[in-house]
PDB file of C-alpha atoms in Angstrom:
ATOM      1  CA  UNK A  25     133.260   3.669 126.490  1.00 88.00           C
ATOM      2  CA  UNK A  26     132.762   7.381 125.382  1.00 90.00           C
ATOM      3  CA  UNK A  27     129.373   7.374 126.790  1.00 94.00           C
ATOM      4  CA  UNK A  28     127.421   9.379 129.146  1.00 96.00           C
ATOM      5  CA  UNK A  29     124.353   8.734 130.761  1.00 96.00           C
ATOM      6  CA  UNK A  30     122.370   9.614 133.407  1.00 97.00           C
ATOM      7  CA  UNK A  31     119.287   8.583 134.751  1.00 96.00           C
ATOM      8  CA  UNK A  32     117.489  10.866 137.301  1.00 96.00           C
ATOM      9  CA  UNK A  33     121.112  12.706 138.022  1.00 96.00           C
ATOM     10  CA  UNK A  34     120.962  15.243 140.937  1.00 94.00           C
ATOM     11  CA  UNK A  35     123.194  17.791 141.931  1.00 94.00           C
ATOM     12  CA  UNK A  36     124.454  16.747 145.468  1.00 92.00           C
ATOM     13  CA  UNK A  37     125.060  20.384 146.821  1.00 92.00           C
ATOM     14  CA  UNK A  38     122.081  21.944 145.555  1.00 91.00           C
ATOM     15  CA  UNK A  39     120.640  19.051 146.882  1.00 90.00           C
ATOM     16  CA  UNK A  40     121.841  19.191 150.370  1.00 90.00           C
ATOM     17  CA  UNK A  41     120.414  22.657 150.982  1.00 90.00           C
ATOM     18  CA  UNK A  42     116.995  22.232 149.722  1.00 85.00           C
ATOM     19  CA  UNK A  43     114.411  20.448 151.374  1.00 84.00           C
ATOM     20  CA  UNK A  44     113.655  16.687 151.521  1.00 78.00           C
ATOM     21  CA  UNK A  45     111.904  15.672 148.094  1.00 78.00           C
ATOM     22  CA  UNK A  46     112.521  19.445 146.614  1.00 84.00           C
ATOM     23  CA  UNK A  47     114.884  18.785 144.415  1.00 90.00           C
ATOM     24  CA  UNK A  48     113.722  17.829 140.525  1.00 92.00           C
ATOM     25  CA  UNK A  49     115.992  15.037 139.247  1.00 94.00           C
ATOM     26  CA  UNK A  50     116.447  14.988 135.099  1.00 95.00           C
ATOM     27  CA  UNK A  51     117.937  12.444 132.365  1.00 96.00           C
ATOM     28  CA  UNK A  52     120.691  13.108 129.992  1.00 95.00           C
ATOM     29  CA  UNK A  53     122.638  10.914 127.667  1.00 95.00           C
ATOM     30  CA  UNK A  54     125.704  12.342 125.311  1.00 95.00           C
ATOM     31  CA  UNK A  55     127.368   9.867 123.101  1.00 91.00           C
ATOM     32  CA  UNK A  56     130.162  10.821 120.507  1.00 87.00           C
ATOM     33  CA  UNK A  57     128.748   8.492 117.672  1.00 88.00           C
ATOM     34  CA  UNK A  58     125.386   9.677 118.464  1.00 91.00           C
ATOM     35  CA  UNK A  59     123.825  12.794 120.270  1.00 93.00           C
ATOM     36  CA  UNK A  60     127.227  14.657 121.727  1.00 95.00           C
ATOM     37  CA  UNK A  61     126.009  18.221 121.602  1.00 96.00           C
ATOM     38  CA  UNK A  62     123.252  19.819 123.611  1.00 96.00           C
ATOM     39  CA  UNK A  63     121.974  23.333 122.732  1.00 95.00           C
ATOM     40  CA  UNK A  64     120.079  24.109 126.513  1.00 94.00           C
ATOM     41  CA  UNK A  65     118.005  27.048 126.738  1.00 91.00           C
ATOM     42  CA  UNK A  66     115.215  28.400 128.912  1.00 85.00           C
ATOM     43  CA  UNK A  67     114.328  31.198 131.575  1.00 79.00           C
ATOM     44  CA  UNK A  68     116.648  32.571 134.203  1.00 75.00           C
ATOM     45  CA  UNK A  69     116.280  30.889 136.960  1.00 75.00           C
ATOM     46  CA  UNK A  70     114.784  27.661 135.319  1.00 78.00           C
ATOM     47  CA  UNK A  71     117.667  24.973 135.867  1.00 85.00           C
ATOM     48  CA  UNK A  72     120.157  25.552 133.448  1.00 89.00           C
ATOM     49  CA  UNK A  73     123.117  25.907 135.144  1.00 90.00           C
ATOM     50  CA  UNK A  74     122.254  23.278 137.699  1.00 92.00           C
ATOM     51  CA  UNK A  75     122.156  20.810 134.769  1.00 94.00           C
ATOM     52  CA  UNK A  76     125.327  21.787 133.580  1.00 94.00           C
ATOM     53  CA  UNK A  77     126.874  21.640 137.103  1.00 94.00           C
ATOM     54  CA  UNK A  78     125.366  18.537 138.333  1.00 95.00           C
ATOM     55  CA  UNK A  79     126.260  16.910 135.003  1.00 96.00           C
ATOM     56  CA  UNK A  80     130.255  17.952 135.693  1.00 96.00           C
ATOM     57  CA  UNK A  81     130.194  17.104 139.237  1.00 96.00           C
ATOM     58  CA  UNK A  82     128.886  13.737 138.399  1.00 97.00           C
ATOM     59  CA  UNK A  83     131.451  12.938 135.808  1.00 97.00           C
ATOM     60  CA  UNK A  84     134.138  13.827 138.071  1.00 96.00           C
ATOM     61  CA  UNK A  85     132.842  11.738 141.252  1.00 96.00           C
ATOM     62  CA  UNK A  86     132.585   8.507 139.201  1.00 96.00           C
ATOM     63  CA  UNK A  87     136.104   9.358 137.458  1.00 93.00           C
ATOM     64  CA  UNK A  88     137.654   9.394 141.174  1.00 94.00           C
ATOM     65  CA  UNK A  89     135.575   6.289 142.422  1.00 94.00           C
ATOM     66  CA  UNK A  90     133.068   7.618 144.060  1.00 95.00           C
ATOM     67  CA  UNK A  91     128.764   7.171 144.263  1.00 95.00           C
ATOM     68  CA  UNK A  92     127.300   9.350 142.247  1.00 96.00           C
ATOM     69  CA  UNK A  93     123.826  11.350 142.798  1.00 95.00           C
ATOM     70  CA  UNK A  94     121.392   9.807 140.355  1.00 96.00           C
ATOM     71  CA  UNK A  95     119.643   6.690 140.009  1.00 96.00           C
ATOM     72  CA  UNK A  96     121.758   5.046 137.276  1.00 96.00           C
ATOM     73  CA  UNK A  97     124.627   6.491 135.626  1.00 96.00           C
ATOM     74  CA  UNK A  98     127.377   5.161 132.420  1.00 96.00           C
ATOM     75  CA  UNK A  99     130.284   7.466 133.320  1.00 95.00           C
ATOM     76  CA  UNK A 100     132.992   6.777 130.199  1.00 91.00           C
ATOM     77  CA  UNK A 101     136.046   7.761 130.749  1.00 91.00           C
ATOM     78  CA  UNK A 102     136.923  11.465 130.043  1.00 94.00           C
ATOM     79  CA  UNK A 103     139.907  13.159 129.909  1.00 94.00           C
ATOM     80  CA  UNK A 104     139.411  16.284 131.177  1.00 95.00           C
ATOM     81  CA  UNK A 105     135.878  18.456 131.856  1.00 96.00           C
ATOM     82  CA  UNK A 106     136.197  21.897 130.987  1.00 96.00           C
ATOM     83  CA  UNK A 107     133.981  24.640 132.212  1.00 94.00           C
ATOM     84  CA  UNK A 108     133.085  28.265 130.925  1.00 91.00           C
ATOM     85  CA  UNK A 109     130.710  29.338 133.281  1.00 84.00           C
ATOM     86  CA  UNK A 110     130.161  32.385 135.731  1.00 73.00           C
ATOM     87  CA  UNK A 111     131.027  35.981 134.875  1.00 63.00           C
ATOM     88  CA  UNK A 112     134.952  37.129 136.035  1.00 62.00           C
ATOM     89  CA  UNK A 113     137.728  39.729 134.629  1.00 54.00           C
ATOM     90  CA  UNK A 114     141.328  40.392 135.856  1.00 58.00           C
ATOM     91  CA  UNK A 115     141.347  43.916 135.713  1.00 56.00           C
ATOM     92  CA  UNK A 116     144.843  44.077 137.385  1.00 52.00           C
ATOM     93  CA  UNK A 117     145.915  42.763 134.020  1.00 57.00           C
ATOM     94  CA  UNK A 118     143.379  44.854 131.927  1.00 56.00           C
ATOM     95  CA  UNK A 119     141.453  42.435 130.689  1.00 61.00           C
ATOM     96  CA  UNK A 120     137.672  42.709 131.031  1.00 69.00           C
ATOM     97  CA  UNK A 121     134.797  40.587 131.488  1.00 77.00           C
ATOM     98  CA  UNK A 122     134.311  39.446 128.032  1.00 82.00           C
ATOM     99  CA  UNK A 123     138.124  39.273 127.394  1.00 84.00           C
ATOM    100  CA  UNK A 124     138.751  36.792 130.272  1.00 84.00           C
ATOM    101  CA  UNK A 125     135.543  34.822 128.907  1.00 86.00           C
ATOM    102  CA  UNK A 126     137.118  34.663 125.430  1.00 88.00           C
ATOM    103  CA  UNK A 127     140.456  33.647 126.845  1.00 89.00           C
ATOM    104  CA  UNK A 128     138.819  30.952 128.840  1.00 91.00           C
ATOM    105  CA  UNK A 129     136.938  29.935 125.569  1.00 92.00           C
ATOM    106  CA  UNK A 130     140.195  29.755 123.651  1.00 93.00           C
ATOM    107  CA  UNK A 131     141.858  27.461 126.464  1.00 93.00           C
ATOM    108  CA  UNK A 132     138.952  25.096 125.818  1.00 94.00           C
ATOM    109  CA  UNK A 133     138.541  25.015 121.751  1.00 94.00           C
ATOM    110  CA  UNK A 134     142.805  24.572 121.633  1.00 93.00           C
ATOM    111  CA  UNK A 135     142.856  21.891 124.648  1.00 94.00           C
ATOM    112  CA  UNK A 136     139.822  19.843 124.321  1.00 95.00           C
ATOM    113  CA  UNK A 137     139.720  16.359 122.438  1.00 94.00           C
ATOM    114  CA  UNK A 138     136.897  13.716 121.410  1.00 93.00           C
ATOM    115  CA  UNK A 139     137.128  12.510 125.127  1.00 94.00           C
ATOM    116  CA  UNK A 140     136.624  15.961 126.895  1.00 96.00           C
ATOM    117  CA  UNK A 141     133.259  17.018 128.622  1.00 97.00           C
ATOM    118  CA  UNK A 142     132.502  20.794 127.909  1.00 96.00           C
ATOM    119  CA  UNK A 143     130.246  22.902 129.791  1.00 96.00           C
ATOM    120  CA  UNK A 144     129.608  26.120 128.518  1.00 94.00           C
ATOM    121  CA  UNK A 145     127.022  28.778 130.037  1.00 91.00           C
ATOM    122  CA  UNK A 146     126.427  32.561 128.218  1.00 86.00           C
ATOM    123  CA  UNK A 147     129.381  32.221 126.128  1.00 88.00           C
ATOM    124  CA  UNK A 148     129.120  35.606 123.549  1.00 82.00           C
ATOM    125  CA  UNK A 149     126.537  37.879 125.899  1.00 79.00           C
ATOM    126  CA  UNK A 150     129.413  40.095 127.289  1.00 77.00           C
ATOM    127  CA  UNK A 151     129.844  42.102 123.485  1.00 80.00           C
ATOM    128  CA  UNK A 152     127.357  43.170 121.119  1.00 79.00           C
ATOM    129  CA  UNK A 153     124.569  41.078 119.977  1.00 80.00           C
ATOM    130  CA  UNK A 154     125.607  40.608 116.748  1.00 85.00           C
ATOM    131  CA  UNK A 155     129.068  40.019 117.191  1.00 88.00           C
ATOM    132  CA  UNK A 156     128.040  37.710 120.270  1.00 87.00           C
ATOM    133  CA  UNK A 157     125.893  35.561 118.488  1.00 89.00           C
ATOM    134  CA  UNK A 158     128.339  35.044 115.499  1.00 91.00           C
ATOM    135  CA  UNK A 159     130.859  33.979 117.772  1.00 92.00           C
ATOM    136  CA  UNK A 160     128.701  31.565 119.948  1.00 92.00           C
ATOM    137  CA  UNK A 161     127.289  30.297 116.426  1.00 93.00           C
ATOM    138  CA  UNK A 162     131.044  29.640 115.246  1.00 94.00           C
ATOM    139  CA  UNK A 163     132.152  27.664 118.261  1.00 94.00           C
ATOM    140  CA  UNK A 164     129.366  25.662 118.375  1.00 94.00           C
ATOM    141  CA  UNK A 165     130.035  24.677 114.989  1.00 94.00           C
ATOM    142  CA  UNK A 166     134.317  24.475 116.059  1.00 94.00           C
ATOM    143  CA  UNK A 167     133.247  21.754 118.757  1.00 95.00           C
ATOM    144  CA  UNK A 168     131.149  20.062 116.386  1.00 95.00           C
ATOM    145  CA  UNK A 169     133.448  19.572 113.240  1.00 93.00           C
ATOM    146  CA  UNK A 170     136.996  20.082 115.283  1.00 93.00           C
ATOM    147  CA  UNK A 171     136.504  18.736 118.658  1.00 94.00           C
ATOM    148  CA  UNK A 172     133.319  15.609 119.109  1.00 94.00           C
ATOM    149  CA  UNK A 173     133.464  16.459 123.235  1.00 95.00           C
ATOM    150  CA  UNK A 174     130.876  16.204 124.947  1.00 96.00           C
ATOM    151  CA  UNK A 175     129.599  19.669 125.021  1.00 96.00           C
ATOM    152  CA  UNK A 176     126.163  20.943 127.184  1.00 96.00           C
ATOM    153  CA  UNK A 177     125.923  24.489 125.622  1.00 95.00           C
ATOM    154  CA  UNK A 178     123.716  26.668 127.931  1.00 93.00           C
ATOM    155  CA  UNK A 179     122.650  29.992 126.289  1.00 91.00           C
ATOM    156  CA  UNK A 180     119.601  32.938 125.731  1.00 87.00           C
ATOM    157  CA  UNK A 181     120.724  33.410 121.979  1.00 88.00           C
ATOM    158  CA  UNK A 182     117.017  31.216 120.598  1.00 87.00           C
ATOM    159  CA  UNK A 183     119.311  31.697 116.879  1.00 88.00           C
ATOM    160  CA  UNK A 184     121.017  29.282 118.037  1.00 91.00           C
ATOM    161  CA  UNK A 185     118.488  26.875 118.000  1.00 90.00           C
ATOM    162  CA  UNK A 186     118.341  27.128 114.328  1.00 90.00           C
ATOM    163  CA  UNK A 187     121.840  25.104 113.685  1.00 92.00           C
ATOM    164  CA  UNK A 188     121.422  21.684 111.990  1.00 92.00           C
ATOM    165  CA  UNK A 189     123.600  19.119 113.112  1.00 93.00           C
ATOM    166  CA  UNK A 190     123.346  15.423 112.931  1.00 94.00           C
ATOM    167  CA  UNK A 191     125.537  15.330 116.485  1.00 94.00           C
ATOM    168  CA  UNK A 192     123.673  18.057 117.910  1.00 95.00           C
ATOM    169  CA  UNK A 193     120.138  18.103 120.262  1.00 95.00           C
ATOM    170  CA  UNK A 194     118.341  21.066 121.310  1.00 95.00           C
ATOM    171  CA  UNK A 195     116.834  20.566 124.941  1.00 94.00           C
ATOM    172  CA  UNK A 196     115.021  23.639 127.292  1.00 91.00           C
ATOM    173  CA  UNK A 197     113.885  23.443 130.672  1.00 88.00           C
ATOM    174  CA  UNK A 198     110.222  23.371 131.307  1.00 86.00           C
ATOM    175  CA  UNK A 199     107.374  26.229 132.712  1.00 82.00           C
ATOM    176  CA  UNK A 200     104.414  26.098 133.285  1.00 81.00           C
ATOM    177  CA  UNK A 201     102.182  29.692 132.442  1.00 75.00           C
ATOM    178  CA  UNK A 202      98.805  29.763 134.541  1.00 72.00           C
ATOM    179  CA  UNK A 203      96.818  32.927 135.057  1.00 69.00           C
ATOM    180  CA  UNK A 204      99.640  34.958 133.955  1.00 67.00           C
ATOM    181  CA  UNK A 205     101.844  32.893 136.489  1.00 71.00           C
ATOM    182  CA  UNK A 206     105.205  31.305 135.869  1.00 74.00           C
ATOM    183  CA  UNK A 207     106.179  27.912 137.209  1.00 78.00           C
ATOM    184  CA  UNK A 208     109.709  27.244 136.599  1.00 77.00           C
ATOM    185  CA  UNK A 209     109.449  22.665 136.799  1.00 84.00           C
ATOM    186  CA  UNK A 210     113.225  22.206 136.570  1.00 87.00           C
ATOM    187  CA  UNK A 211     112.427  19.336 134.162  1.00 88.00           C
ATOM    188  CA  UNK A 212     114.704  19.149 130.521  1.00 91.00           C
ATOM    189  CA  UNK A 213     111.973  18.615 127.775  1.00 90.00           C
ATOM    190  CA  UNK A 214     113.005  18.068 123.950  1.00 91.00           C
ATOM    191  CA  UNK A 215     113.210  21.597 121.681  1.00 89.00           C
ATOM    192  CA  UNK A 216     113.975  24.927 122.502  1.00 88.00           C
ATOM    193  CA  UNK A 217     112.683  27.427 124.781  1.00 83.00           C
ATOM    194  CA  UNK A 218     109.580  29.419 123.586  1.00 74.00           C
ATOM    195  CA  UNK A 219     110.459  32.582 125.594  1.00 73.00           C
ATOM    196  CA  UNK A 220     113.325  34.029 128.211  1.00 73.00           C
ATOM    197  CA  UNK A 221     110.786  35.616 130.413  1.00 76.00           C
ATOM    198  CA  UNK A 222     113.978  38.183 131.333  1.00 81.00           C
ATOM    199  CA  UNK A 223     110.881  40.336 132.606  1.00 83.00           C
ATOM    200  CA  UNK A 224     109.262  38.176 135.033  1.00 79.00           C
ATOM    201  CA  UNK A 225     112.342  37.457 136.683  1.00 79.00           C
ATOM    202  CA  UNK A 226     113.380  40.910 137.181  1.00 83.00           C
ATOM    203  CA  UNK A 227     109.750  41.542 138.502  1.00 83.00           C
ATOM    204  CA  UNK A 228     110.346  38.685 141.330  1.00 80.00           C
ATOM    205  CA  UNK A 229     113.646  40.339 142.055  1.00 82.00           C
ATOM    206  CA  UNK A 230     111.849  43.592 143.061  1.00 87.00           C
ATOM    207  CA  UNK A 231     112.630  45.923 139.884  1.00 88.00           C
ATOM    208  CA  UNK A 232     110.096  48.841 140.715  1.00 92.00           C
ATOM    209  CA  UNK A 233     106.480  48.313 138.811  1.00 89.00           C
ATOM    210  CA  UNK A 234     106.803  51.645 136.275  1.00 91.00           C
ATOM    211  CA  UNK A 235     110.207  49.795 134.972  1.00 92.00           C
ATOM    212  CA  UNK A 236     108.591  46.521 134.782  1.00 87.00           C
ATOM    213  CA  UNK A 237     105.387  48.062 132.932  1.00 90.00           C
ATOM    214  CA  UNK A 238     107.565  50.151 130.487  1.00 91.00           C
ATOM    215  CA  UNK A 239     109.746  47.022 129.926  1.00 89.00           C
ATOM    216  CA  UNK A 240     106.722  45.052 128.634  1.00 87.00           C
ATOM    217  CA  UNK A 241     105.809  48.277 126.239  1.00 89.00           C
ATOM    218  CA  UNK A 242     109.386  48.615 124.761  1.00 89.00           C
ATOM    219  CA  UNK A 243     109.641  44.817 124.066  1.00 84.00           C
ATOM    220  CA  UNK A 244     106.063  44.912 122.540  1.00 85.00           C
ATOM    221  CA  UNK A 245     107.184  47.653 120.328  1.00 86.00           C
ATOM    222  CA  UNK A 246     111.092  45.746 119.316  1.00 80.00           C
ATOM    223  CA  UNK A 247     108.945  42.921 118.678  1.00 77.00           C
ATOM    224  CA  UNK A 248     106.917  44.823 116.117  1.00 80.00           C
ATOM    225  CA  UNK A 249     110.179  46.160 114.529  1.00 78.00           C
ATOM    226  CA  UNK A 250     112.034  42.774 114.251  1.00 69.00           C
ATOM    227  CA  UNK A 251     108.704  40.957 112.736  1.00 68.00           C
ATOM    228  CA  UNK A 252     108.453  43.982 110.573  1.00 70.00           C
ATOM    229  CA  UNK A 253     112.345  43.985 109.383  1.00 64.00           C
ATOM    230  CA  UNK A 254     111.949  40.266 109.119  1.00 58.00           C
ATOM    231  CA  UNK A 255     109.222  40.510 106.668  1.00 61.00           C
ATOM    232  CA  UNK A 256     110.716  42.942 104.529  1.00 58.00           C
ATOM    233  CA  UNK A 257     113.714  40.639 104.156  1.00 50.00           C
ATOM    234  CA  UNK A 258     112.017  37.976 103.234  1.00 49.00           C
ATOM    235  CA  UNK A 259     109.632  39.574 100.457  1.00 51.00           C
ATOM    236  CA  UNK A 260     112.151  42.234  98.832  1.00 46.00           C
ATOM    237  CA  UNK A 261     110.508  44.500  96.509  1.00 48.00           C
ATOM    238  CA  UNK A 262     111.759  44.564  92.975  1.00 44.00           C
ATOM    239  CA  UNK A 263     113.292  48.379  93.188  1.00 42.00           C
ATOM    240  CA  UNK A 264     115.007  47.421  96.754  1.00 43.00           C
ATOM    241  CA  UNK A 265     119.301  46.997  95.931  1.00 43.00           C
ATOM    242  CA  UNK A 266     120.076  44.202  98.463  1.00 44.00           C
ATOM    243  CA  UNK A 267     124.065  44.361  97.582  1.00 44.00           C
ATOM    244  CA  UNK A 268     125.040  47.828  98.396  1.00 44.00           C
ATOM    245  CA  UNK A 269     127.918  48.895  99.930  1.00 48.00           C
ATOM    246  CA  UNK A 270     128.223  47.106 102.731  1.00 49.00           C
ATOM    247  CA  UNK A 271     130.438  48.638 106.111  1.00 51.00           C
ATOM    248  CA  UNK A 272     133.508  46.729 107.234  1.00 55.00           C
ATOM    249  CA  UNK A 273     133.842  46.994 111.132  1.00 57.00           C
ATOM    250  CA  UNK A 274     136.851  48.202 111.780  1.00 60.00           C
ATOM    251  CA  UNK A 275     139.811  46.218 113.653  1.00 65.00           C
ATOM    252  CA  UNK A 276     140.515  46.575 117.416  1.00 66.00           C
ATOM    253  CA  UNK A 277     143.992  45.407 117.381  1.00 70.00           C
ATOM    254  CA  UNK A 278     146.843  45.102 114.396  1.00 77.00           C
ATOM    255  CA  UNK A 279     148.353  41.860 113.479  1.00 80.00           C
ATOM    256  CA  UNK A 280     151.285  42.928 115.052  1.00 83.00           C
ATOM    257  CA  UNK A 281     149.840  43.615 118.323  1.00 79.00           C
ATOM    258  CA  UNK A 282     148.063  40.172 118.382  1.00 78.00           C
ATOM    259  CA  UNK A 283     151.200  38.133 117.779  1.00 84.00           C
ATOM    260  CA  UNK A 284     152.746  40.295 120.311  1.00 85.00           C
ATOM    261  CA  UNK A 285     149.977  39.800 122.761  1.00 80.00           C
ATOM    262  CA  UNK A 286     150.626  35.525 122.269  1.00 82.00           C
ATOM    263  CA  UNK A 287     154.310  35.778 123.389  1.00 85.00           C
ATOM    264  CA  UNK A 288     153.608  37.651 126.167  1.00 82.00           C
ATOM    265  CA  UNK A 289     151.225  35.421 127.161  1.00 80.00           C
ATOM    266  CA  UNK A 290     153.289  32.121 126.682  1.00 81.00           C
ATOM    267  CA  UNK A 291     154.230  30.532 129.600  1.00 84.00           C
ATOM    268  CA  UNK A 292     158.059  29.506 129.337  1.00 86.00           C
ATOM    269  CA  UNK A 293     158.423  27.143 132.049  1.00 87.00           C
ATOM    270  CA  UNK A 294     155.298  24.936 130.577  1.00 85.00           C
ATOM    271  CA  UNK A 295     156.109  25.123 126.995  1.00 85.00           C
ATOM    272  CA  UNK A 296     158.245  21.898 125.975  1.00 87.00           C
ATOM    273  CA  UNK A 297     161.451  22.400 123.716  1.00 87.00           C
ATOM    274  CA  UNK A 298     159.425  21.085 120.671  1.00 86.00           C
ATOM    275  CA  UNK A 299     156.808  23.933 121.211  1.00 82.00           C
TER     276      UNK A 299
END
């Protein structure tokens, strides 16, 4: 079977260190022919990567024979379960943050098949926004149309909640708001997130009152200037010339440099004489 599902799944080490009962179970099901794609956003600190983990680590117990922590579980078989999650570099090798995520990403999108599971958590934050969230918005759409795995895509870009699939699910994790409280419930829910509340969690982690007061009147004011540029967009006046010159950002590397980059990078003694 290429199916995967999970009924009240756990993760077993997150488990193990909280206390008896604390731990919020939560249902997924991924299925190539059906629902394989699942666009997971939410706060910090809400569950995301602990549903991404758990789901892995489950996968991989029942692949080498073992119980698995959840109440009921189809475990397919899967080839191989590829993760891009954490934040790393190899500076030895000059290679940054981002540049060891995209090489990570490129293992995945050139290795994985139908019968992979992906799990993928912040892929695009480490560049620009814009260039970030065309790239996340491309490989979503690479795994969808090139790929089929299994893919639990965890991420803060909300645009990406706008793709249209027939394969692909959008999912968040729960809160709860009361009196200007926030109750993260661990629970996946159908939809997207409403909000990131990035604010509140910098608040619990101590970030000094005056920067957590400014904070809220900055994004108040970006929200006013992204509803206002949004508007104009979308109700151009006659006089306004929407195809101007537009300006092409410029290339970081030559075509020469990239190819040379590749051999470098090939690794003899694993490449077959075909290759």
């Amino acid at each position: 079977s290429t199916v995967l599902e999970i009924i009240e799944g756990r993760h077993p080490v997150v488990e193990a260190n909280l206390p008896g009962g604390a731990f919020v179970p939560n249902s997924l099901k991924l299925d190539p022919e059906n629902i394989s794609f699942v666009i997971l956003t939410g706060p910090n600190m809400a569950g995301k990567s602990t549903v991404l983990r758990q789901t892995a680590l489950i996968v991989l117990l029942a692949q080498v024979g073992s119980f698995v922590p959840a109440q009921s579980a189809l475990v397919g078989l899967v080839d191989r379960i590829f993760c891009r999650v954490g934040a790393s570099d190899n500076l030895a090798r000059g290679e940054s943050t981002f540049l060891t995520e995209m090489n990570e990403t490129a293992f995945i999108l050139r290795r994985a098949t139908s019968r992979s599971l992906i799990i993928m958590d912040e892929v695009g934050r480490g560049t620009s926004t814009v260039d970030g969230l065309a790239l996340a918005w491309a490989i979503i759409l690479y795994i969808l149309e090139h790929i089929g795995a299994k893919t639990l895509f965890a991420t803060h870009f909300h645009e990406l909640c706008k793709i249209q699939h027939p394969r692909l699910v959008n999912l968040s994790l729960a809160v709860a708001e009361q009196d200007r409280q926030i109750v993260f419930l661990k629970r996946l829910k159908p939809g997207p997130a409403d909000h990131s509340y990035g604010i509140h969690v910098a608040e619990l982690a101590g970030i000094p009152e005056e920067v957590i007061v400014k904070a809220k009147q900055i994004q108040g004011q970006l929200i006013k200037t992204d509803a206002a540029k949004a508007k104009k967009i979308s109700q151009p006046q006659a006089h306004e010339g929407l195809t101007g010159p537009t300006l092409k950002q410029a290339e970081l590397f030559t075509s020469r440099e990239l190819v040379l980059a590749e051999l470098l990078n090939l690794n003899i003694e694993r490449t077959t004489p075909l290759k």
